[in-house]
Each structure stands twice: as C-alpha cells, then as structure tokens.
Short mmCIF file of C-alpha atoms in Angstrom, two decimals:
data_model
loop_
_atom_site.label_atom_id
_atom_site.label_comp_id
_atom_site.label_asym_id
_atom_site.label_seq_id
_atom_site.Cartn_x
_atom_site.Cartn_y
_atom_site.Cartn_z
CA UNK A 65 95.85 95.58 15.88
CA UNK A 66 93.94 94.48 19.13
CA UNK A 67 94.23 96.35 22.44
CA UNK A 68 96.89 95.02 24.17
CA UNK A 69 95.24 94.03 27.62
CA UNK A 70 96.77 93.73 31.20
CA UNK A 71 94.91 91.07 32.51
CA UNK A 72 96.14 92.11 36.04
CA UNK A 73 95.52 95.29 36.07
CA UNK A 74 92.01 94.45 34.61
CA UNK A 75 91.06 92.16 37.12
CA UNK A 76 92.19 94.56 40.09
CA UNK A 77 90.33 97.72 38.69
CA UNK A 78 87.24 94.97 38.74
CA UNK A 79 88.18 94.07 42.35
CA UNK A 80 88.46 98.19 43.70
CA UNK A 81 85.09 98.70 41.84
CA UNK A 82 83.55 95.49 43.64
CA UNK A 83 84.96 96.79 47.18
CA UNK A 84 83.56 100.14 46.21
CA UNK A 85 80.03 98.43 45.52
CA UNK A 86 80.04 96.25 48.35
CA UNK A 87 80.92 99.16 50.69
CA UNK A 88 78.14 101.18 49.19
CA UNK A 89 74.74 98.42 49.12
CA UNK A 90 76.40 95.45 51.16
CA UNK A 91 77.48 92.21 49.77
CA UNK A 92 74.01 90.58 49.06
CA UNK A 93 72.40 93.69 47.50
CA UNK A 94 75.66 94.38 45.08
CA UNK A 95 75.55 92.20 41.65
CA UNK A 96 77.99 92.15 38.64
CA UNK A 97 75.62 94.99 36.73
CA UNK A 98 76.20 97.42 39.66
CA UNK A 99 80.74 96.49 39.38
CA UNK A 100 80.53 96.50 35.95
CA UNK A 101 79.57 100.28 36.06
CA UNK A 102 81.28 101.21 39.08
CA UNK A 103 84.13 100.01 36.95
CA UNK A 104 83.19 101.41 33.32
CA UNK A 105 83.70 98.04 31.74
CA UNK A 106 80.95 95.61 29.95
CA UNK A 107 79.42 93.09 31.69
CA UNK A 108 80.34 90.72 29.50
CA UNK A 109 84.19 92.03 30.64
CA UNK A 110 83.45 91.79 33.86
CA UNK A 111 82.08 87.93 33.43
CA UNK A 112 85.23 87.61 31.26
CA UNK A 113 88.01 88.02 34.32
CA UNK A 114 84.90 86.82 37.00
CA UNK A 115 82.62 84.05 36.13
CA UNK A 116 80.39 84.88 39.41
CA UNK A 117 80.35 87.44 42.27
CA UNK A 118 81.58 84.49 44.59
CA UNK A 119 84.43 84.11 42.19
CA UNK A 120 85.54 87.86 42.25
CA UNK A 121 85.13 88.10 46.15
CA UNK A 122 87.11 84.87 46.82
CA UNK A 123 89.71 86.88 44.48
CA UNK A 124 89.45 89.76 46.49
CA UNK A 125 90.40 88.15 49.68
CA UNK A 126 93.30 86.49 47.94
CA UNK A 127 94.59 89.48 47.13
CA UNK A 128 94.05 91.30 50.20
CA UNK A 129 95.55 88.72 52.60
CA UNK A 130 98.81 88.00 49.79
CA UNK A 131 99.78 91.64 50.34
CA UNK A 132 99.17 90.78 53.95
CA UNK A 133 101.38 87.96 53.38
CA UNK A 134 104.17 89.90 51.75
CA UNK A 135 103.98 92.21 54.50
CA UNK A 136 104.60 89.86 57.34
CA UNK A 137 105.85 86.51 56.46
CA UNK A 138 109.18 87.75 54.54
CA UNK A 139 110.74 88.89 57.59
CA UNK A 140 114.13 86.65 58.56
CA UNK A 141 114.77 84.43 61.31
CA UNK A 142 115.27 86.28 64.43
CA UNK A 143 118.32 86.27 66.34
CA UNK A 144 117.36 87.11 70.40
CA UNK A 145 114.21 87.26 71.76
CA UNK A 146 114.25 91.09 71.16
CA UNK A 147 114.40 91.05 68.25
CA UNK A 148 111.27 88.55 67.71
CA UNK A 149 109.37 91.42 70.04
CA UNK A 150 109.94 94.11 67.52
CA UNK A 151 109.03 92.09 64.79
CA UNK A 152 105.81 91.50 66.62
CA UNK A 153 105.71 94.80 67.89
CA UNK A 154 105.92 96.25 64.00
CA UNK A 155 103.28 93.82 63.14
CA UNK A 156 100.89 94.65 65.64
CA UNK A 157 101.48 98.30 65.12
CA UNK A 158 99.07 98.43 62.31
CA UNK A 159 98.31 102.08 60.30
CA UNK A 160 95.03 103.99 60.05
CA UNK A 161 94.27 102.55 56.95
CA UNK A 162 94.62 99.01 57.69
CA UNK A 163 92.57 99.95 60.72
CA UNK A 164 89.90 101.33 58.80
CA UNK A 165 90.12 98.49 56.47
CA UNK A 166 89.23 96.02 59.65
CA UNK A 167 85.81 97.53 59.99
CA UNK A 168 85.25 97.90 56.14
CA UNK A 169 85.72 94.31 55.73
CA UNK A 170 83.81 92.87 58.05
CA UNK A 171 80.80 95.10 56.86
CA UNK A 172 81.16 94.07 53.78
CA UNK A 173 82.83 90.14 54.34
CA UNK A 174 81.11 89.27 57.11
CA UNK A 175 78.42 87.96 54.99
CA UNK A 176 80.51 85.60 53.39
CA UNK A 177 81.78 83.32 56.69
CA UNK A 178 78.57 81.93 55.68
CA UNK A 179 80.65 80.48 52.19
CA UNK A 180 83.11 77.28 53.10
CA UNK A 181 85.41 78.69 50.04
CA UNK A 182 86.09 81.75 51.70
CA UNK A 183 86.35 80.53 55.79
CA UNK A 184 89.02 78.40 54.11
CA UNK A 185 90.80 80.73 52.16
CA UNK A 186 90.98 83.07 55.38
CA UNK A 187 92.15 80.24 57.52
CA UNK A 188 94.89 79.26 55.07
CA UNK A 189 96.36 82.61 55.87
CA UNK A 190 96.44 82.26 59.30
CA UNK A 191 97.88 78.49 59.05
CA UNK A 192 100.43 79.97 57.13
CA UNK A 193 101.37 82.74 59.17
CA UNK A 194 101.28 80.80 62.38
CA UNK A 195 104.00 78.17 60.98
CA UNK A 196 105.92 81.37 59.72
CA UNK A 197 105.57 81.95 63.95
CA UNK A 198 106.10 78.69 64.91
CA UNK A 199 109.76 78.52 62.40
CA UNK A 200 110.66 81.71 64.37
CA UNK A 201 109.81 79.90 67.80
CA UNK A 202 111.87 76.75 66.89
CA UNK A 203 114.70 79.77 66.21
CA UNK A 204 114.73 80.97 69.65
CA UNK A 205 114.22 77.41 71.37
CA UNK A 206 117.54 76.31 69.60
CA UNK A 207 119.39 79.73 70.86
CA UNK A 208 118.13 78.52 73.65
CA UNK A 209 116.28 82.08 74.13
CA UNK A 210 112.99 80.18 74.57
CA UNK A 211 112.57 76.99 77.20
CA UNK A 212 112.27 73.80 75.07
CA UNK A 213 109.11 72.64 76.42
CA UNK A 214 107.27 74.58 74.14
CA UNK A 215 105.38 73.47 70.99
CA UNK A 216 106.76 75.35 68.83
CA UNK A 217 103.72 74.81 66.29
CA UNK A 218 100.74 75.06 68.58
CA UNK A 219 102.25 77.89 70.10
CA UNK A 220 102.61 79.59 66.62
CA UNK A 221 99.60 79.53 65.91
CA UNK A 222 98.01 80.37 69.26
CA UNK A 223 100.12 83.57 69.00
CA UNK A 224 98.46 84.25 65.46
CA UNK A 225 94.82 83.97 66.73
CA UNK A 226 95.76 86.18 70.19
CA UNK A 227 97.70 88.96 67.53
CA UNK A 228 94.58 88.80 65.28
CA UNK A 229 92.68 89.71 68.50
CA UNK A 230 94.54 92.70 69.18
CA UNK A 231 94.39 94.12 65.99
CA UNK A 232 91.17 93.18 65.52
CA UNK A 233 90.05 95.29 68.58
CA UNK A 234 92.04 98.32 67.64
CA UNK A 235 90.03 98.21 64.25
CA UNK A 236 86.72 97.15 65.44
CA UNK A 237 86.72 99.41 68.28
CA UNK A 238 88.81 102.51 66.98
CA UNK A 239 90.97 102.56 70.21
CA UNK A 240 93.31 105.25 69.68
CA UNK A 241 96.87 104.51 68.90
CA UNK A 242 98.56 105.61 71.74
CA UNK A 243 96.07 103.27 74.38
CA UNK A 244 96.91 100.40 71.18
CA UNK A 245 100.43 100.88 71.85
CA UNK A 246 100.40 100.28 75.61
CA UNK A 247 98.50 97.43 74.60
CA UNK A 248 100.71 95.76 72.48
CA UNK A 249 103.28 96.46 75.12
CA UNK A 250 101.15 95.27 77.61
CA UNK A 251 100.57 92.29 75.84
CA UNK A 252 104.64 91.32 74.78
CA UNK A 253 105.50 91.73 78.86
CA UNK A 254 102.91 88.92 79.56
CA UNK A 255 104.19 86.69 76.83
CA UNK A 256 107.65 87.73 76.89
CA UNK A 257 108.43 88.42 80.60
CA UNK A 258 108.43 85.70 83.53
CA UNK A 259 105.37 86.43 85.16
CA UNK A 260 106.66 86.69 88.46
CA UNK A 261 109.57 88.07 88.86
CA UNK B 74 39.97 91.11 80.66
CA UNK B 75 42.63 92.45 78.12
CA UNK B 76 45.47 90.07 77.46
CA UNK B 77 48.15 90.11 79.96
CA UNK B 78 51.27 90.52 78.19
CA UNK B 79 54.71 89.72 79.16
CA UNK B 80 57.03 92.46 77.38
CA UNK B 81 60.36 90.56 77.86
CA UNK B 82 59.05 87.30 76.52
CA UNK B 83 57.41 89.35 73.55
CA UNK B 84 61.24 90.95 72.95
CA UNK B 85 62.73 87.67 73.17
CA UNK B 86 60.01 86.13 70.45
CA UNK B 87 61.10 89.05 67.92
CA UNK B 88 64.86 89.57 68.92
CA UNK B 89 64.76 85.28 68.30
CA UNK B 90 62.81 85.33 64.82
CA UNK B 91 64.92 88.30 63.71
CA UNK B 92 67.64 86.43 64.74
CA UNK B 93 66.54 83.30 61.79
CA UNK B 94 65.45 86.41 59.40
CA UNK B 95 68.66 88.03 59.35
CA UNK B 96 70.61 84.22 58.81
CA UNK B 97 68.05 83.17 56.12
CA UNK B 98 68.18 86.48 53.78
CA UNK B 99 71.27 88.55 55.11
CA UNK B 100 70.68 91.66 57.49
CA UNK B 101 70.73 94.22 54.91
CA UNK B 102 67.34 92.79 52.64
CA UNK B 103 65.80 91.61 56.08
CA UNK B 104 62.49 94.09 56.62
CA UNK B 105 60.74 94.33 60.03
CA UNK B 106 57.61 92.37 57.33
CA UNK B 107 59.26 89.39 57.61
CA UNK B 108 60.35 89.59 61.13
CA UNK B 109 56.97 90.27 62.03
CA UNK B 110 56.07 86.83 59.79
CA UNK B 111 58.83 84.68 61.44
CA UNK B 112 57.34 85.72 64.86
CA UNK B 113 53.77 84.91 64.01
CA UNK B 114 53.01 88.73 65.62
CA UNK B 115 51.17 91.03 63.51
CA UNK B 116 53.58 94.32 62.19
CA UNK B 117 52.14 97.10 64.20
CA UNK B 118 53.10 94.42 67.14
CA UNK B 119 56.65 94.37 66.28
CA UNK B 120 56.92 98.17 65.99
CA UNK B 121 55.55 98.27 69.86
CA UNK B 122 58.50 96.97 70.95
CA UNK B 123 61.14 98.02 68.51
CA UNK B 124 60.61 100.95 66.24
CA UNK B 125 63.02 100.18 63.40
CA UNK B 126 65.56 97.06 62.48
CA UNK B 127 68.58 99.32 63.96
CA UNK B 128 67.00 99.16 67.46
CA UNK B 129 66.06 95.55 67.28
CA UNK B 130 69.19 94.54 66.58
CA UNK B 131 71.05 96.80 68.91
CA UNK B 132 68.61 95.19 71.39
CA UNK B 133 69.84 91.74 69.72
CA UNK B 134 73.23 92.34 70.84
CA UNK B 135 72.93 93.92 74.19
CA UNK B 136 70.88 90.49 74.71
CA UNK B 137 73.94 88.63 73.35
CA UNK B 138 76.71 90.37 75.40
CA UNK B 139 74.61 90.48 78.47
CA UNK B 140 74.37 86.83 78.63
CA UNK B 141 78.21 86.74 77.74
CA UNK B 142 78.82 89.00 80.45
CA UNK B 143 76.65 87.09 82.98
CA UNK B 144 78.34 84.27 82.34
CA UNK B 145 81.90 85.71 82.47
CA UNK B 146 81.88 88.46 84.73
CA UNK B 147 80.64 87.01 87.77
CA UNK B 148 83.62 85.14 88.54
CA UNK B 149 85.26 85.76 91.68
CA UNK B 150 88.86 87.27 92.54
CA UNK B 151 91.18 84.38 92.09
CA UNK B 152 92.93 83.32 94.99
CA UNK B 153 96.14 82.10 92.66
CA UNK B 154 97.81 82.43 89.26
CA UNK B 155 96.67 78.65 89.03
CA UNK B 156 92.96 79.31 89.77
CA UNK B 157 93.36 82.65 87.29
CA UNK B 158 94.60 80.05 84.60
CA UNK B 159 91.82 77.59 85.56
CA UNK B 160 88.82 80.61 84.73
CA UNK B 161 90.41 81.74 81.78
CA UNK B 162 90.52 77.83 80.29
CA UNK B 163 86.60 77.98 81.02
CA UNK B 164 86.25 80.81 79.22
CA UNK B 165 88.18 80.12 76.77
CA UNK B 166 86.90 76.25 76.25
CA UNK B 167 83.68 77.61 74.66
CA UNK B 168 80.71 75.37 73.35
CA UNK B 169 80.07 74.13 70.08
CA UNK B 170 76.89 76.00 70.02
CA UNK B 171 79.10 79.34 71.12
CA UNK B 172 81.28 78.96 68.24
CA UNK B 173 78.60 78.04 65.44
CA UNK B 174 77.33 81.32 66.92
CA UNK B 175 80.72 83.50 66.21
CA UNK B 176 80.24 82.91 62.26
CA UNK B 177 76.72 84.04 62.15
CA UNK B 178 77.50 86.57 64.56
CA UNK B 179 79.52 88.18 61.32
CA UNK B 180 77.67 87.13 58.74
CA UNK B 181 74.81 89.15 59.75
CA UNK B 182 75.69 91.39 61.86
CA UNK B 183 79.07 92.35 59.78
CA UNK B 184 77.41 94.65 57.98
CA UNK B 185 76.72 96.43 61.67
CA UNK B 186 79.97 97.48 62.07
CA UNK B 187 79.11 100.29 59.71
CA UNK B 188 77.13 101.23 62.87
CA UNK B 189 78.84 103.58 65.60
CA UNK B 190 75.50 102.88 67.76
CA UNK B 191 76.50 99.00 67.17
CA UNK B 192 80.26 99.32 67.80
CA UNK B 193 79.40 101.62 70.68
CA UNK B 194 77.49 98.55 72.57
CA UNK B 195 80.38 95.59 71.54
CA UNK B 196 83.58 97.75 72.59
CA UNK B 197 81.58 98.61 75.75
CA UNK B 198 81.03 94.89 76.37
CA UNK B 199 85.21 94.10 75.90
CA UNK B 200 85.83 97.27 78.33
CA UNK B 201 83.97 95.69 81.17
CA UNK B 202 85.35 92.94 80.77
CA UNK B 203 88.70 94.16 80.56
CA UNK B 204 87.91 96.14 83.31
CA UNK B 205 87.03 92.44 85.16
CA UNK B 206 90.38 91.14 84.27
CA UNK B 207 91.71 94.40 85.27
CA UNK B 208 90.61 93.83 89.05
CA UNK B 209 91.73 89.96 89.07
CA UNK B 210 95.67 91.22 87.93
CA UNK B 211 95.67 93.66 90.69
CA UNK B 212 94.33 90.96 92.94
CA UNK B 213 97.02 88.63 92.08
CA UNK B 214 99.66 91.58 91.97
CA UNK B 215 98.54 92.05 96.00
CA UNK B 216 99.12 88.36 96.56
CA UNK B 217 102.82 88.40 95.18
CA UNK B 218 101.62 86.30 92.49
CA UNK B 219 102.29 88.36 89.49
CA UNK B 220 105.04 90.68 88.99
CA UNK B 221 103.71 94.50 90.78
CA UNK B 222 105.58 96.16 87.54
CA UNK B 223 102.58 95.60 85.14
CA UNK B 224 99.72 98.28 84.29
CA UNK B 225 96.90 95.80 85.47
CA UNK B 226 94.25 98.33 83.52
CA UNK B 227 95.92 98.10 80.09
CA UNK B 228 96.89 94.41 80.85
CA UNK B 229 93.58 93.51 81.57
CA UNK B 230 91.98 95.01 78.08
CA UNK B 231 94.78 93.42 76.18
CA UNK B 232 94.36 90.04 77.89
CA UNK B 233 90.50 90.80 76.33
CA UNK B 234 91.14 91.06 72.83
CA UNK B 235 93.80 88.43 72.81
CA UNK B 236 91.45 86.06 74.22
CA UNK B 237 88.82 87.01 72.34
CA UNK B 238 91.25 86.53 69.08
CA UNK B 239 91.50 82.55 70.47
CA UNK B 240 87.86 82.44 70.68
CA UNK B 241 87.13 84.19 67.11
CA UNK B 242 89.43 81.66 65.57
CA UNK B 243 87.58 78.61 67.20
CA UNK B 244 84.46 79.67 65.69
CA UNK B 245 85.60 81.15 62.46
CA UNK B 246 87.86 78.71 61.24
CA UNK B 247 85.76 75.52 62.73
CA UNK B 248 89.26 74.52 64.37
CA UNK B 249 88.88 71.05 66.00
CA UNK B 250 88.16 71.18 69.80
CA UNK B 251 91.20 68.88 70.78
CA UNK B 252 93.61 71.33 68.54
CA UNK B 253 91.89 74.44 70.04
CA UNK B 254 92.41 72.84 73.68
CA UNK B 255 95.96 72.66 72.85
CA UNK B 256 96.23 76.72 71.81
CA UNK B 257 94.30 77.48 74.81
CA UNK B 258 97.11 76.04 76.85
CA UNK B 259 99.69 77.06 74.87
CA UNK B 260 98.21 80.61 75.26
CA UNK B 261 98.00 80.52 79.01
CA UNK B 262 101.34 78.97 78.87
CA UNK B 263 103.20 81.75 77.19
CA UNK B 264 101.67 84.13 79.30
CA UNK B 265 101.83 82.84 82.38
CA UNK B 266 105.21 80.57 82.87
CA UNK B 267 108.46 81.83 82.48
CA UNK B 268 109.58 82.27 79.17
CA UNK B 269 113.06 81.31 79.29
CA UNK B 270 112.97 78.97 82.21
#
C-alpha cells in the first residue's frame, strides 16, 4: 500500500528547512539542493510541493503572515474606546520570539522586496488588517466614542503602518520590553488622549 | 608631483559603486573585486579606504543616516502644535527617489541586520532623532500647547518609529502619493486633535 502522505505537514517541514537555510547562507546563496537536505527529503520531493525557490518563499510568507492573521484580525468589535486600547495594546505587546523573528526576516526577506509577488503578498496583509482597523473605527464613531470626522478607512490603515513601526523598532533595535511598554503607552495617550487637555 | 587625492570624494566613488554592486548581485555574493570594478579603482585602492565589505557598508549607512539626519534634525523648536504638525508633514511627505530607496535599503542591506555593528549605527540614528522630537514636545509642553502629563522622552522615540512605520509603508508597498498624503494626515490627525471632540 503507498505511504499515506500529509501534504501539509510536508510542505511545512520543507518551509522550516528553507527558513533554516536561508538563515544559515542568505536568500541568494540558499538553493533547493541545500532545503532538500536540510529537510532529509529528495529533491525531486522538494520540486514536488515547490516548483521554484520563489514559489516556496512566497509560501513561506503566506504562512507566516496567516498565523499573523489569525492572531490579530479574529478579535470582536469593540465596545468603548478602552477596550479598542487593549486590543491594541495586546497587539503591540509582541513576545521575544516574534521579536527575534523581526530581525530574522528581514535578514533573510529583505532580499526579496526586490520580487513584485512578494511586496504584494506583504501588502495584502496590511490592507487587510487596516480594514479589520478601520471596521473597529466605524464601531466607535457610531458609539459615538470617536468624533465622526474621521475616515474611518484611511485612518485604519494609517494606524497599521504607525503599529508596524513600533514593533518594527522593538525588533530591529532590541529595545527592551519594559522601555517598549512605555512606548506603546506613550504612543495610545497621543492617539487616544486630547492633546491638550 | 604625486596625485592630490581627495579622500571623501574617493569614499563617496566606492560607498556609490558598492551601492549598484550590492543591488545588481545581492550583498551577501557582492566581493570588494567587483566593487573595486564598478568604481573603475584598482583593489588595493579600495582596501585604502575600507578594509573589508562590513566597514564599507557600515560607512554606507552612516552616509545614509547622516544625510537623513541633516535633513531632519536641523529643524527648529516649533513655536505651535500647528507648525509641529507642519514639520512632521515634511518629513513625512518623502520623495519618490526616498521611497524607491526604502526597498533597496532592505533588499541589500536586510541581510545586515544579522549585524549588531549595523543595528548599532540605525537604532542610534532613530535615538537622536527621538531625542529631537523629544526636545520639540517639551517645547510645546512649556508653551501650554500640549498636555504637561506626557513623558516627552518616551513620546518622542515612539513618535520615531511610528513615523518611520508611515514612511516604511510608502516605500515598501509603492502606496500612491495622493493615498499616502491622506495617512499622513490622518496620522497627525489622530495624534494631535481631540479624539472624541
């Protein structure tokens, strides 16, 4: 009788031995040889599940940035603005690991912002979690928690690319979590807190 | 009479052809050979000025943030929370040529980050800038402007990364300059009027 196969599970063990690889030589040095034996399958496996490195590292964002997804997007409509600030809060609050993920992908990703396939499949994820934002904005405006004068949509996903800048920087820059935490404080008082008074 | 040389001019020639080296072939299979080729300078040449690819492109950066920080630390405390709003839509509004930069920026230097020398010079960059911002908050805090509640230090370096998370997005994603005009004031917006009013 054949093997039965899990095609998932195949293609992710493919996808931990490329990040493995890629970590190791860079993106441009690593080819399908080198994650075929970091993964102890054939080649000819390997071309099976991934008809081209491109292929497999387009994957391997996809599958990074859908557990991102999961993560953040399935939270509910939020009831008071305080409770839209702890969702935030949670979100910006990012582990060690994820932190030390930030780093490890851009020295091994950055390469590919030079590939049209993958800018797009990065900014997808970002579209999608600023209208996620900009659903929770329209929330508050109609509880009248947030003036009315605000696009809701724009605003969205503004607040996406200034989020992705603070947890960019606590990953880049290995600020500790404590200063992080003011930070993200810091940074909810200015957006969340009349200015002035 | 010997040649008289002019050493900055001679870094900028290599910093620029490493610059078109590093783009063509990816930083990681660059060699200071081919550097030396772009440049039209013989090899030992090169090595006069930069003894190994690490310090050239550490020098490549510092040359990158220093103009950055020329540019967008020399502004002057802000008399108002208007002319604040007014520097940081400059500095936000980048070029065309600034945000083509951002996605080569990654694509080779990504592989950089694996660099603590390298992450060492970029965090420092942020730091005096948030530093900058810093000493315009307290400015406006003194002039009844903004509310005197807010950590001005930790505001300032959060204000840094969440602009710099607008301006990674502009360059990354190739979002259109009208719809990145509109996030800009959208951004200053939510951090700068009245939430609820």
């Amino acid at each position: 009788m054949p093997k039965i196969v899990d095609k998932e599970e195949m293609k992710n063990k493919i996808m931990d031995a490329a990040m493995i690889v890629y970590s190791d030589v860079g993106f441009h040095v690593a080819t399908m040889d080198a994650i075929a034996r970091q993964s102890g399958l054939g080649k000819g496996t390997v071309y099976l599940y991934f008809k081209s490195k491109e292929t497999l590292t387009i994957a391997l964002v996809d599958r990074i940035f859908g557990r991102m997804a999961e993560d953040f997007i399935g939270e509910k409509p939020c009831a008071s603005l305080e409770e839209f600030r702890k969702q935030l809060r949670a979100t910006l609050d990012i582990s060690k690991e994820h932190a030390a993920f930030i780093r490890v992908f851009f020295e091994v990703l950055g390469p590919s912002f030079a590939s049209d396939a993958f800018v797009k499949k990065v900014a997808g994820f970002f579209d999608q979690l600023g209208a996620h934002y900009a659903e929770q904005l329209t929330h508050l405006q109609k509880a009248d928690a947030l003036r009315s004068d605000m696009d809701a949509g724009i605003t969205g996903r503004a607040l996406v690319a200034m989020m992705d800048g603070l947890i960019l920087h606590k990953g880049l820059f290995s600020i500790s979590t404590r200063k992080h935490r003011q930070m993200i404080d810091a940074s909810l008082d200015l957006m969340f807190v009349d200015p002035k008074a």
